[in-house]
Amino acid sequence: MSHWTGDTQGGLYEEILERADDSDGRSPTLINPEKLKTVLLEMLEEAGVHLRLYTFSDDVILDGNQIRGVIGYSKAGLQGFTAKVVIDCTGDGDIAAKAGVPYVKGREDDGKMQPLTLMFKVAGVDTDRAVFPGSFEETFKVPKGDLQTLGREHLPYPAGHVLLYRSTLPGIVTCNMTNCIDVDGTNPDDLTRATIACRKQIEPIVEFLREYVPGFEHCYVISTASVIGVRETRHFQCMETLTAEDILSARVFDDWVVTKAHFNFDIHNLDGSGLDKEGVQKLFAQPKGYTIPYGCLVPVGCNGLLLAGRNISATHKANSSCRVMPICVNIGQAAGTAAAIAAKTTLIPTNWMFAIYSIHWSFKVLRFDAPFCRLNFKGGISQ
């Protein structure tokens, strides 16, 4: 992506915005991905994180219903990593699934999951003349007709929508236009098929842009995503589950750990291109933002495990809102804070005898004595 989609208040998200801003005053939500990669590594180093790249989770270490760590695999072979608390940020909940946490996949009534997309960038765009439809419901009149109608008529099915985003770099535009349906993002054969299908769509999409979109007459591909983007797979059973009704009512949970989360129901068509009938973007009726409770991070049946990112407990429709980057950043901060507190005490995150009534974010995270974190312990301890 070339910009942060969605919004939330405070926390690491605002620090990342400030440190990674490369927009030259245009908008701090624009992303220069190459700068962001370095900024995130710097933040990890400053926090004293022992980072291990090129390592994937293979299995979990369980002691009854208590998780004790994970088995990782890399070119060096298998290796065990023990931990007081494990946080599953795999997106698909790979660790939680191996730990036996109950889950369902996709939409509640039929298990269908959102389509996959391989993002790519084009250069050589005259951005002064170009148009930038940023949602399925936004279109433009171009010389040969209505742009979204032209997309449905001429783009290779199941592609068929036009989503174009400005970048921080001159003449470069990010394209969110490839599309592959009926894919299970936890199945490597499906992922392979989807990747090949989306890569084959890129050339005809670029030809479409050159012919139909002003300013793109001389555009050309300069980069494609290294991996395909998966929007939805497993939904886990946790102490609480975020619902569409919670979002629409701007519900304030007693145990909220993320506040002012805001994004529409971004459900891509599960059977073709464009927006699903359950999705809503420009006419989204909830302007206030909502909270996410701590219970959505706490899976049932496995002590010592927390979830963060798009694999927290949420319904199909609610997940389409809370899965976006700014909200996931602050979900991760909440999980990390909770894990740090548990690691410094004898408390178990899934069995704490206290409620988190509010978390006051600051730029200094994961410090047990930090003023941003106020927790009320039923045992009389207060911070």
mmCIF file of C-alpha atoms in Angstrom:
data_model
loop_
_atom_site.group_PDB
_atom_site.id
_atom_site.type_symbol
_atom_site.label_atom_id
_atom_site.label_comp_id
_atom_site.label_asym_id
_atom_site.label_seq_id
_atom_site.Cartn_x
_atom_site.Cartn_y
_atom_site.Cartn_z
ATOM 1 C CA MET A 1 0.000 0.000 0.000
ATOM 2 C CA SER A 2 1.059 3.587 -0.570
ATOM 3 C CA HIS A 3 -0.980 4.908 2.355
ATOM 4 C CA TRP A 4 -2.385 3.906 5.735
ATOM 5 C CA THR A 5 -6.011 2.849 5.317
ATOM 6 C CA GLY A 6 -8.276 3.308 8.314
ATOM 7 C CA ASP A 7 -7.428 5.202 11.471
ATOM 8 C CA THR A 8 -7.108 4.929 15.223
ATOM 9 C CA GLN A 9 -6.024 7.214 18.056
ATOM 10 C CA GLY A 10 -2.651 7.401 19.763
ATOM 11 C CA GLY A 11 -0.178 4.650 20.380
ATOM 12 C CA LEU A 12 2.578 3.296 18.211
ATOM 13 C CA TYR A 13 0.586 4.145 15.099
ATOM 14 C CA GLU A 14 1.033 7.882 15.670
ATOM 15 C CA GLU A 15 4.728 7.437 16.439
ATOM 16 C CA ILE A 16 5.228 5.482 13.219
ATOM 17 C CA LEU A 17 3.359 8.176 11.259
ATOM 18 C CA GLU A 18 5.652 10.851 12.662
ATOM 19 C CA ARG A 19 8.899 8.974 12.150
ATOM 20 C CA ALA A 20 8.139 7.542 8.711
ATOM 21 C CA ASP A 21 6.547 10.673 7.204
ATOM 22 C CA ASP A 22 8.049 11.178 3.753
ATOM 23 C CA SER A 23 5.181 13.135 2.235
ATOM 24 C CA ASP A 24 6.859 16.570 2.163
ATOM 25 C CA GLY A 25 3.877 18.096 3.952
ATOM 26 C CA ARG A 26 1.190 16.531 1.734
ATOM 27 C CA SER A 27 -0.187 13.901 4.108
ATOM 28 C CA PRO A 28 1.467 11.912 6.908
ATOM 29 C CA THR A 29 -0.683 8.906 5.984
ATOM 30 C CA LEU A 30 1.183 8.477 2.694
ATOM 31 C CA ILE A 31 3.751 5.668 2.892
ATOM 32 C CA ASN A 32 7.182 5.371 1.356
ATOM 33 C CA PRO A 33 7.536 1.604 1.893
ATOM 34 C CA GLU A 34 11.323 1.610 1.608
ATOM 35 C CA LYS A 35 11.676 4.268 4.303
ATOM 36 C CA LEU A 36 9.079 2.550 6.489
ATOM 37 C CA LYS A 37 11.031 -0.732 6.406
ATOM 38 C CA THR A 38 14.086 0.993 7.872
ATOM 39 C CA VAL A 39 12.103 3.007 10.435
ATOM 40 C CA LEU A 40 10.441 -0.131 11.788
ATOM 41 C CA LEU A 41 13.795 -1.906 12.130
ATOM 42 C CA GLU A 42 15.205 1.125 13.963
ATOM 43 C CA MET A 43 12.264 1.117 16.373
ATOM 44 C CA LEU A 44 12.789 -2.565 17.113
ATOM 45 C CA GLU A 45 16.480 -1.986 17.810
ATOM 46 C CA GLU A 46 15.727 0.972 20.088
ATOM 47 C CA ALA A 47 13.275 -1.170 22.063
ATOM 48 C CA GLY A 48 15.915 -3.859 22.559
ATOM 49 C CA VAL A 49 14.066 -6.503 20.570
ATOM 50 C CA HIS A 50 16.041 -9.654 19.744
ATOM 51 C CA LEU A 51 14.996 -10.002 16.127
ATOM 52 C CA ARG A 52 15.130 -13.268 14.187
ATOM 53 C CA LEU A 53 14.287 -13.027 10.500
ATOM 54 C CA TYR A 54 14.013 -15.895 7.989
ATOM 55 C CA THR A 55 12.398 -18.097 10.643
ATOM 56 C CA PHE A 56 8.868 -19.509 10.547
ATOM 57 C CA SER A 57 6.723 -21.179 13.175
ATOM 58 C CA ASP A 58 6.496 -24.927 12.705
ATOM 59 C CA ASP A 59 4.787 -26.113 15.883
ATOM 60 C CA VAL A 60 3.958 -25.137 19.451
ATOM 61 C CA ILE A 61 5.325 -26.292 22.791
ATOM 62 C CA LEU A 62 2.388 -27.173 25.043
ATOM 63 C CA ASP A 63 2.180 -28.257 28.658
ATOM 64 C CA GLY A 64 -1.451 -29.247 28.971
ATOM 65 C CA ASN A 65 -3.386 -26.115 28.032
ATOM 66 C CA GLN A 66 -0.389 -23.846 28.760
ATOM 67 C CA ILE A 67 1.725 -22.715 25.828
ATOM 68 C CA ARG A 68 5.427 -22.704 26.670
ATOM 69 C CA GLY A 69 6.849 -21.582 23.336
ATOM 70 C CA VAL A 70 7.059 -22.350 19.641
ATOM 71 C CA ILE A 71 9.200 -24.491 17.369
ATOM 72 C CA GLY A 72 10.716 -22.411 14.597
ATOM 73 C CA TYR A 73 12.327 -23.614 11.403
ATOM 74 C CA SER A 74 14.934 -21.894 9.270
ATOM 75 C CA LYS A 75 17.920 -22.811 7.123
ATOM 76 C CA ALA A 76 19.636 -23.753 10.384
ATOM 77 C CA GLY A 77 16.958 -26.371 11.070
ATOM 78 C CA LEU A 78 14.391 -26.661 13.854
ATOM 79 C CA GLN A 79 14.813 -24.641 17.038
ATOM 80 C CA GLY A 80 12.686 -24.191 20.140
ATOM 81 C CA PHE A 81 11.851 -20.739 21.498
ATOM 82 C CA THR A 82 10.413 -20.722 25.014
ATOM 83 C CA ALA A 83 8.449 -17.767 26.352
ATOM 84 C CA LYS A 84 6.276 -16.770 29.280
ATOM 85 C CA VAL A 85 3.791 -15.331 26.797
ATOM 86 C CA VAL A 86 3.427 -16.040 23.075
ATOM 87 C CA ILE A 87 1.729 -13.505 20.787
ATOM 88 C CA ASP A 88 0.355 -14.814 17.502
ATOM 89 C CA CYS A 89 0.720 -12.097 14.857
ATOM 90 C CA THR A 90 0.823 -14.480 11.894
ATOM 91 C CA GLY A 91 -2.321 -13.041 10.313
ATOM 92 C CA ASP A 92 -3.757 -16.507 9.762
ATOM 93 C CA GLY A 93 -3.363 -17.545 13.401
ATOM 94 C CA ASP A 94 -0.965 -20.374 12.577
ATOM 95 C CA ILE A 95 0.255 -20.679 16.171
ATOM 96 C CA ALA A 96 -3.230 -20.531 17.676
ATOM 97 C CA ALA A 97 -4.453 -23.193 15.248
ATOM 98 C CA LYS A 98 -1.594 -25.531 16.180
ATOM 99 C CA ALA A 99 -2.339 -24.878 19.855
ATOM 100 C CA GLY A 100 -5.876 -26.168 19.328
ATOM 101 C CA VAL A 101 -7.795 -22.896 19.672
ATOM 102 C CA PRO A 102 -11.236 -23.326 18.033
ATOM 103 C CA TYR A 103 -11.839 -21.316 14.865
ATOM 104 C CA VAL A 104 -13.959 -20.958 11.764
ATOM 105 C CA LYS A 105 -12.852 -19.766 8.362
ATOM 106 C CA GLY A 106 -14.390 -16.922 6.387
ATOM 107 C CA ARG A 107 -18.039 -15.986 6.207
ATOM 108 C CA GLU A 108 -20.231 -17.554 8.856
ATOM 109 C CA ASP A 109 -22.857 -19.102 6.566
ATOM 110 C CA ASP A 110 -20.656 -20.673 3.887
ATOM 111 C CA GLY A 111 -16.977 -20.328 4.881
ATOM 112 C CA LYS A 112 -16.119 -18.224 1.839
ATOM 113 C CA MET A 113 -13.181 -15.856 2.335
ATOM 114 C CA GLN A 114 -12.316 -12.482 0.889
ATOM 115 C CA PRO A 115 -10.378 -12.463 -2.408
ATOM 116 C CA LEU A 116 -6.613 -12.059 -2.633
ATOM 117 C CA THR A 117 -4.655 -9.289 -4.352
ATOM 118 C CA LEU A 118 -1.104 -8.856 -5.598
ATOM 119 C CA MET A 119 -0.297 -5.144 -5.384
ATOM 120 C CA PHE A 120 1.969 -3.490 -7.945
ATOM 121 C CA LYS A 121 3.328 -0.064 -8.844
ATOM 122 C CA VAL A 122 3.580 1.771 -12.136
ATOM 123 C CA ALA A 123 5.829 4.690 -13.033
ATOM 124 C CA GLY A 124 5.686 7.217 -15.856
ATOM 125 C CA VAL A 125 2.316 8.615 -14.755
ATOM 126 C CA ASP A 126 1.419 12.255 -15.389
ATOM 127 C CA THR A 127 -0.100 12.793 -11.949
ATOM 128 C CA ASP A 128 -1.307 16.294 -12.860
ATOM 129 C CA ARG A 129 -3.704 14.749 -15.395
ATOM 130 C CA ALA A 130 -4.331 11.421 -13.707
ATOM 131 C CA VAL A 131 -7.442 10.391 -11.798
ATOM 132 C CA PHE A 132 -7.271 8.360 -8.600
ATOM 133 C CA PRO A 133 -10.386 6.326 -7.729
ATOM 134 C CA GLY A 134 -9.741 5.349 -4.117
ATOM 135 C CA SER A 135 -12.764 3.142 -3.455
ATOM 136 C CA PHE A 136 -15.080 0.821 -5.339
ATOM 137 C CA GLU A 137 -17.838 3.417 -5.094
ATOM 138 C CA GLU A 138 -15.751 6.207 -6.602
ATOM 139 C CA THR A 139 -15.563 6.655 -10.353
ATOM 140 C CA PHE A 140 -14.648 9.270 -12.948
ATOM 141 C CA LYS A 141 -15.874 10.257 -16.370
ATOM 142 C CA VAL A 142 -12.962 9.687 -18.740
ATOM 143 C CA PRO A 143 -12.903 10.273 -22.517
ATOM 144 C CA LYS A 144 -14.136 6.740 -23.322
ATOM 145 C CA GLY A 145 -16.824 6.516 -20.631
ATOM 146 C CA ASP A 146 -17.331 5.791 -16.944
ATOM 147 C CA LEU A 147 -14.075 4.449 -15.527
ATOM 148 C CA GLN A 148 -15.461 1.725 -13.245
ATOM 149 C CA THR A 149 -17.844 0.560 -15.983
ATOM 150 C CA LEU A 150 -14.934 0.350 -18.406
ATOM 151 C CA GLY A 151 -13.045 -1.684 -15.831
ATOM 152 C CA ARG A 152 -15.856 -4.197 -15.508
ATOM 153 C CA GLU A 153 -16.060 -4.477 -19.295
ATOM 154 C CA HIS A 154 -12.379 -4.716 -20.212
ATOM 155 C CA LEU A 155 -10.309 -5.964 -17.278
ATOM 156 C CA PRO A 156 -9.597 -9.722 -17.014
ATOM 157 C CA TYR A 157 -12.150 -11.460 -14.752
ATOM 158 C CA PRO A 158 -12.234 -11.709 -11.743
ATOM 159 C CA ALA A 159 -10.374 -8.395 -11.826
ATOM 160 C CA GLY A 160 -12.708 -5.626 -12.898
ATOM 161 C CA HIS A 161 -12.340 -2.652 -10.554
ATOM 162 C CA VAL A 162 -10.064 0.385 -10.724
ATOM 163 C CA LEU A 163 -8.273 1.424 -7.516
ATOM 164 C CA LEU A 164 -5.311 3.774 -7.929
ATOM 165 C CA TYR A 165 -3.361 5.429 -5.106
ATOM 166 C CA ARG A 166 -0.901 8.302 -5.096
ATOM 167 C CA SER A 167 2.570 7.685 -3.670
ATOM 168 C CA THR A 168 5.275 9.845 -2.116
ATOM 169 C CA LEU A 169 7.384 9.538 -5.281
ATOM 170 C CA PRO A 170 6.899 11.555 -8.500
ATOM 171 C CA GLY A 171 5.086 9.766 -11.294
ATOM 172 C CA ILE A 172 4.591 6.549 -9.315
ATOM 173 C CA VAL A 173 1.153 5.099 -8.550
ATOM 174 C CA THR A 174 0.139 2.030 -6.535
ATOM 175 C CA CYS A 175 -2.422 -0.258 -8.184
ATOM 176 C CA ASN A 176 -4.868 -2.350 -6.147
ATOM 177 C CA MET A 177 -6.463 -4.074 -9.118
ATOM 178 C CA THR A 178 -5.540 -7.762 -9.349
ATOM 179 C CA ASN A 179 -8.091 -10.160 -7.897
ATOM 180 C CA CYS A 180 -8.407 -13.883 -7.203
ATOM 181 C CA ILE A 181 -11.493 -15.473 -5.642
ATOM 182 C CA ASP A 182 -12.270 -18.872 -4.066
ATOM 183 C CA VAL A 183 -8.888 -19.073 -2.344
ATOM 184 C CA ASP A 184 -8.007 -20.419 1.105
ATOM 185 C CA GLY A 185 -5.057 -18.354 2.305
ATOM 186 C CA THR A 186 -3.921 -21.206 4.569
ATOM 187 C CA ASN A 187 -3.576 -23.632 1.634
ATOM 188 C CA PRO A 188 -0.196 -23.359 -0.155
ATOM 189 C CA ASP A 189 -1.621 -24.787 -3.384
ATOM 190 C CA ASP A 190 -4.331 -22.111 -3.371
ATOM 191 C CA LEU A 191 -1.750 -19.409 -2.646
ATOM 192 C CA THR A 192 0.390 -20.610 -5.555
ATOM 193 C CA ARG A 193 -2.588 -20.625 -7.911
ATOM 194 C CA ALA A 194 -3.654 -17.151 -6.785
ATOM 195 C CA THR A 195 -0.164 -15.711 -7.176
ATOM 196 C CA ILE A 196 0.148 -17.021 -10.738
ATOM 197 C CA ALA A 197 -3.347 -15.813 -11.640
ATOM 198 C CA CYS A 198 -2.745 -12.308 -10.289
ATOM 199 C CA ARG A 199 0.642 -11.980 -11.984
ATOM 200 C CA LYS A 200 -0.991 -12.887 -15.296
ATOM 201 C CA GLN A 201 -3.532 -10.097 -14.755
ATOM 202 C CA ILE A 202 -0.919 -7.351 -14.399
ATOM 203 C CA GLU A 203 -0.024 -6.961 -18.090
ATOM 204 C CA PRO A 204 -3.631 -6.548 -19.319
ATOM 205 C CA ILE A 205 -4.326 -4.194 -16.407
ATOM 206 C CA VAL A 206 -1.417 -1.969 -17.474
ATOM 207 C CA GLU A 207 -2.697 -2.048 -21.074
ATOM 208 C CA PHE A 208 -6.110 -0.973 -19.755
ATOM 209 C CA LEU A 209 -4.576 1.925 -17.809
ATOM 210 C CA ARG A 210 -2.678 3.138 -20.882
ATOM 211 C CA GLU A 211 -5.788 3.072 -23.054
ATOM 212 C CA TYR A 212 -8.507 4.344 -20.740
ATOM 213 C CA VAL A 213 -7.068 6.374 -17.849
ATOM 214 C CA PRO A 214 -5.800 9.926 -18.413
ATOM 215 C CA GLY A 215 -2.186 10.417 -17.364
ATOM 216 C CA PHE A 216 -1.364 6.708 -17.603
ATOM 217 C CA GLU A 217 -0.693 6.631 -21.360
ATOM 218 C CA HIS A 218 3.010 5.868 -20.882
ATOM 219 C CA CYS A 219 2.954 4.005 -17.568
ATOM 220 C CA TYR A 220 5.000 0.867 -16.943
ATOM 221 C CA VAL A 221 5.433 -1.599 -14.084
ATOM 222 C CA ILE A 222 8.357 -0.934 -11.737
ATOM 223 C CA SER A 223 7.604 -3.306 -8.854
ATOM 224 C CA THR A 224 5.229 -5.999 -7.669
ATOM 225 C CA ALA A 225 4.576 -7.272 -4.161
ATOM 226 C CA SER A 226 6.860 -10.074 -3.011
ATOM 227 C CA VAL A 227 3.904 -12.025 -1.600
ATOM 228 C CA ILE A 228 0.210 -11.994 -2.357
ATOM 229 C CA GLY A 229 -2.089 -10.134 0.025
ATOM 230 C CA VAL A 230 -4.509 -12.256 2.069
ATOM 231 C CA ARG A 231 -7.472 -10.445 3.625
ATOM 232 C CA GLU A 232 -9.224 -13.162 5.603
ATOM 233 C CA THR A 233 -8.774 -16.727 6.799
ATOM 234 C CA ARG A 234 -9.310 -18.000 10.365
ATOM 235 C CA HIS A 235 -11.581 -16.376 12.962
ATOM 236 C CA PHE A 236 -10.722 -17.646 16.447
ATOM 237 C CA GLN A 237 -12.894 -18.184 19.491
ATOM 238 C CA CYS A 238 -11.823 -15.773 22.231
ATOM 239 C CA MET A 239 -13.238 -14.421 25.472
ATOM 240 C CA GLU A 240 -15.014 -11.765 23.398
ATOM 241 C CA THR A 241 -15.816 -11.399 19.701
ATOM 242 C CA LEU A 242 -16.067 -8.066 17.893
ATOM 243 C CA THR A 243 -19.241 -7.773 15.800
ATOM 244 C CA ALA A 244 -20.545 -5.439 13.127
ATOM 245 C CA GLU A 245 -23.110 -4.181 15.640
ATOM 246 C CA ASP A 246 -20.304 -3.223 18.037
ATOM 247 C CA ILE A 247 -18.709 -1.147 15.287
ATOM 248 C CA LEU A 248 -21.911 0.530 14.089
ATOM 249 C CA SER A 249 -22.946 1.454 17.632
ATOM 250 C CA ALA A 250 -19.465 2.808 18.463
ATOM 251 C CA ARG A 251 -19.511 0.524 21.479
ATOM 252 C CA VAL A 252 -17.143 1.381 24.317
ATOM 253 C CA PHE A 253 -16.107 -1.877 25.979
ATOM 254 C CA ASP A 254 -15.198 -1.865 29.666
ATOM 255 C CA ASP A 255 -11.947 -3.654 28.836
ATOM 256 C CA TRP A 256 -11.082 -1.677 25.712
ATOM 257 C CA VAL A 257 -7.429 -1.586 24.679
ATOM 258 C CA VAL A 258 -7.778 0.160 21.286
ATOM 259 C CA THR A 259 -9.824 3.324 20.928
ATOM 260 C CA LYS A 260 -11.134 5.518 18.092
ATOM 261 C CA ALA A 261 -10.659 2.720 15.586
ATOM 262 C CA HIS A 262 -12.268 3.811 12.353
ATOM 263 C CA PHE A 263 -12.705 2.141 8.991
ATOM 264 C CA ASN A 264 -15.608 1.087 6.817
ATOM 265 C CA PHE A 265 -16.770 -2.458 6.154
ATOM 266 C CA ASP A 266 -14.220 -3.263 3.459
ATOM 267 C CA ILE A 267 -15.603 -6.515 2.086
ATOM 268 C CA HIS A 268 -14.420 -7.230 -1.433
ATOM 269 C CA ASN A 269 -16.762 -9.216 -3.660
ATOM 270 C CA LEU A 270 -16.343 -12.886 -2.729
ATOM 271 C CA ASP A 271 -17.726 -13.966 -6.111
ATOM 272 C CA GLY A 272 -16.143 -11.491 -8.527
ATOM 273 C CA SER A 273 -14.802 -7.954 -8.726
ATOM 274 C CA GLY A 274 -15.718 -4.824 -6.822
ATOM 275 C CA LEU A 275 -17.518 -4.417 -3.507
ATOM 276 C CA ASP A 276 -19.513 -7.176 -1.815
ATOM 277 C CA LYS A 277 -23.178 -6.491 -1.112
ATOM 278 C CA GLU A 278 -22.357 -6.468 2.626
ATOM 279 C CA GLY A 279 -19.552 -3.949 2.169
ATOM 280 C CA VAL A 280 -19.904 -0.199 2.430
ATOM 281 C CA GLN A 281 -17.266 2.462 1.890
ATOM 282 C CA LYS A 282 -18.166 6.056 0.996
ATOM 283 C CA LEU A 283 -21.567 5.894 2.732
ATOM 284 C CA PHE A 284 -20.296 4.229 5.909
ATOM 285 C CA ALA A 285 -22.681 5.373 8.638
ATOM 286 C CA GLN A 286 -20.411 5.309 11.692
ATOM 287 C CA PRO A 287 -18.149 8.383 11.911
ATOM 288 C CA LYS A 288 -17.185 8.168 15.604
ATOM 289 C CA GLY A 289 -14.833 5.211 15.750
ATOM 290 C CA TYR A 290 -15.099 2.193 18.003
ATOM 291 C CA THR A 291 -13.132 0.349 20.669
ATOM 292 C CA ILE A 292 -11.652 -3.141 20.648
ATOM 293 C CA PRO A 293 -11.779 -5.111 23.912
ATOM 294 C CA TYR A 294 -8.931 -7.031 25.464
ATOM 295 C CA GLY A 295 -11.082 -10.160 25.385
ATOM 296 C CA CYS A 296 -10.801 -10.282 21.573
ATOM 297 C CA LEU A 297 -7.071 -10.932 22.021
ATOM 298 C CA VAL A 298 -7.453 -13.769 24.539
ATOM 299 C CA PRO A 299 -8.160 -17.182 22.955
ATOM 300 C CA VAL A 300 -10.119 -19.813 24.827
ATOM 301 C CA GLY A 301 -8.469 -23.034 25.897
ATOM 302 C CA CYS A 302 -4.830 -21.962 25.758
ATOM 303 C CA ASN A 303 -3.163 -20.085 28.603
ATOM 304 C CA GLY A 304 -0.201 -17.842 27.854
ATOM 305 C CA LEU A 305 -1.272 -17.083 24.275
ATOM 306 C CA LEU A 306 -2.473 -13.739 22.904
ATOM 307 C CA LEU A 307 -3.642 -12.816 19.417
ATOM 308 C CA ALA A 308 -2.867 -9.602 17.546
ATOM 309 C CA GLY A 309 -3.551 -8.303 14.059
ATOM 310 C CA ARG A 310 -6.283 -9.561 11.775
ATOM 311 C CA ASN A 311 -6.513 -12.914 13.575
ATOM 312 C CA ILE A 312 -8.161 -11.468 16.702
ATOM 313 C CA SER A 313 -11.704 -12.650 17.380
ATOM 314 C CA ALA A 314 -14.114 -10.858 15.053
ATOM 315 C CA THR A 315 -16.971 -11.809 12.776
ATOM 316 C CA HIS A 316 -16.543 -11.840 9.004
ATOM 317 C CA LYS A 317 -18.025 -8.360 8.679
ATOM 318 C CA ALA A 318 -16.283 -6.834 11.703
ATOM 319 C CA ASN A 319 -12.971 -8.301 10.583
ATOM 320 C CA SER A 320 -13.237 -6.368 7.320
ATOM 321 C CA SER A 321 -12.957 -3.168 9.373
ATOM 322 C CA CYS A 322 -10.474 -4.036 12.121
ATOM 323 C CA ARG A 323 -7.991 -5.862 9.844
ATOM 324 C CA VAL A 324 -6.383 -2.692 8.459
ATOM 325 C CA MET A 325 -2.887 -1.482 9.321
ATOM 326 C CA PRO A 326 -3.389 1.427 11.783
ATOM 327 C CA ILE A 327 -5.821 -0.582 13.891
ATOM 328 C CA CYS A 328 -3.593 -3.670 13.813
ATOM 329 C CA VAL A 329 -0.600 -1.594 14.971
ATOM 330 C CA ASN A 330 -2.366 -0.559 18.162
ATOM 331 C CA ILE A 331 -3.829 -4.029 18.703
ATOM 332 C CA GLY A 332 -0.232 -5.214 18.627
ATOM 333 C CA GLN A 333 0.795 -2.577 21.145
ATOM 334 C CA ALA A 334 -2.002 -3.680 23.470
ATOM 335 C CA ALA A 335 -0.967 -7.327 23.204
ATOM 336 C CA GLY A 336 2.689 -6.453 23.725
ATOM 337 C CA THR A 337 1.906 -4.371 26.789
ATOM 338 C CA ALA A 338 -0.213 -7.145 28.271
ATOM 339 C CA ALA A 339 2.498 -9.721 27.549
ATOM 340 C CA ALA A 340 5.172 -7.539 29.160
ATOM 341 C CA ILE A 341 3.099 -7.140 32.321
ATOM 342 C CA ALA A 342 2.482 -10.879 32.478
ATOM 343 C CA ALA A 343 6.179 -11.618 31.948
ATOM 344 C CA LYS A 344 7.111 -9.352 34.884
ATOM 345 C CA THR A 345 4.549 -10.935 37.206
ATOM 346 C CA THR A 346 3.130 -14.362 37.934
ATOM 347 C CA LEU A 347 -0.096 -13.486 36.150
ATOM 348 C CA ILE A 348 -1.317 -15.476 33.160
ATOM 349 C CA PRO A 349 -2.768 -13.274 30.369
ATOM 350 C CA THR A 350 -5.712 -15.596 29.821
ATOM 351 C CA ASN A 351 -6.542 -15.840 33.525
ATOM 352 C CA TRP A 352 -5.843 -12.383 34.936
ATOM 353 C CA MET A 353 -7.854 -11.314 38.000
ATOM 354 C CA PHE A 354 -8.051 -7.731 36.815
ATOM 355 C CA ALA A 355 -9.727 -5.720 34.091
ATOM 356 C CA ILE A 356 -8.020 -3.236 31.806
ATOM 357 C CA TYR A 357 -10.250 -0.177 31.999
ATOM 358 C CA SER A 358 -8.086 2.127 29.925
ATOM 359 C CA ILE A 359 -4.667 2.328 28.369
ATOM 360 C CA HIS A 360 -3.160 5.789 28.039
ATOM 361 C CA TRP A 361 -0.733 5.491 25.163
ATOM 362 C CA SER A 362 2.584 7.292 24.979
ATOM 363 C CA PHE A 363 5.638 6.919 22.843
ATOM 364 C CA LYS A 364 7.410 4.823 25.502
ATOM 365 C CA VAL A 365 5.947 1.341 25.243
ATOM 366 C CA LEU A 366 6.444 -1.978 26.990
ATOM 367 C CA ARG A 367 7.631 -0.404 30.255
ATOM 368 C CA PHE A 368 5.854 -1.859 33.260
ATOM 369 C CA ASP A 369 6.108 1.486 35.066
ATOM 370 C CA ALA A 370 5.039 3.590 32.093
ATOM 371 C CA PRO A 371 2.391 6.228 32.890
ATOM 372 C CA PHE A 372 0.400 5.472 29.749
ATOM 373 C CA CYS A 373 -0.811 2.157 31.131
ATOM 374 C CA ARG A 374 -3.369 2.237 33.934
ATOM 375 C CA LEU A 375 -4.602 -1.123 35.114
ATOM 376 C CA ASN A 376 -6.920 -1.829 38.014
ATOM 377 C CA PHE A 377 -6.142 -5.055 39.830
ATOM 378 C CA LYS A 378 -8.988 -6.567 41.833
ATOM 379 C CA GLY A 379 -6.366 -7.652 44.349
ATOM 380 C CA GLY A 380 -5.880 -4.023 45.333
ATOM 381 C CA ILE A 381 -2.769 -3.318 43.276
ATOM 382 C CA SER A 382 -3.195 -0.235 41.125
ATOM 383 C CA GLN A 383 -0.965 1.346 38.530
#
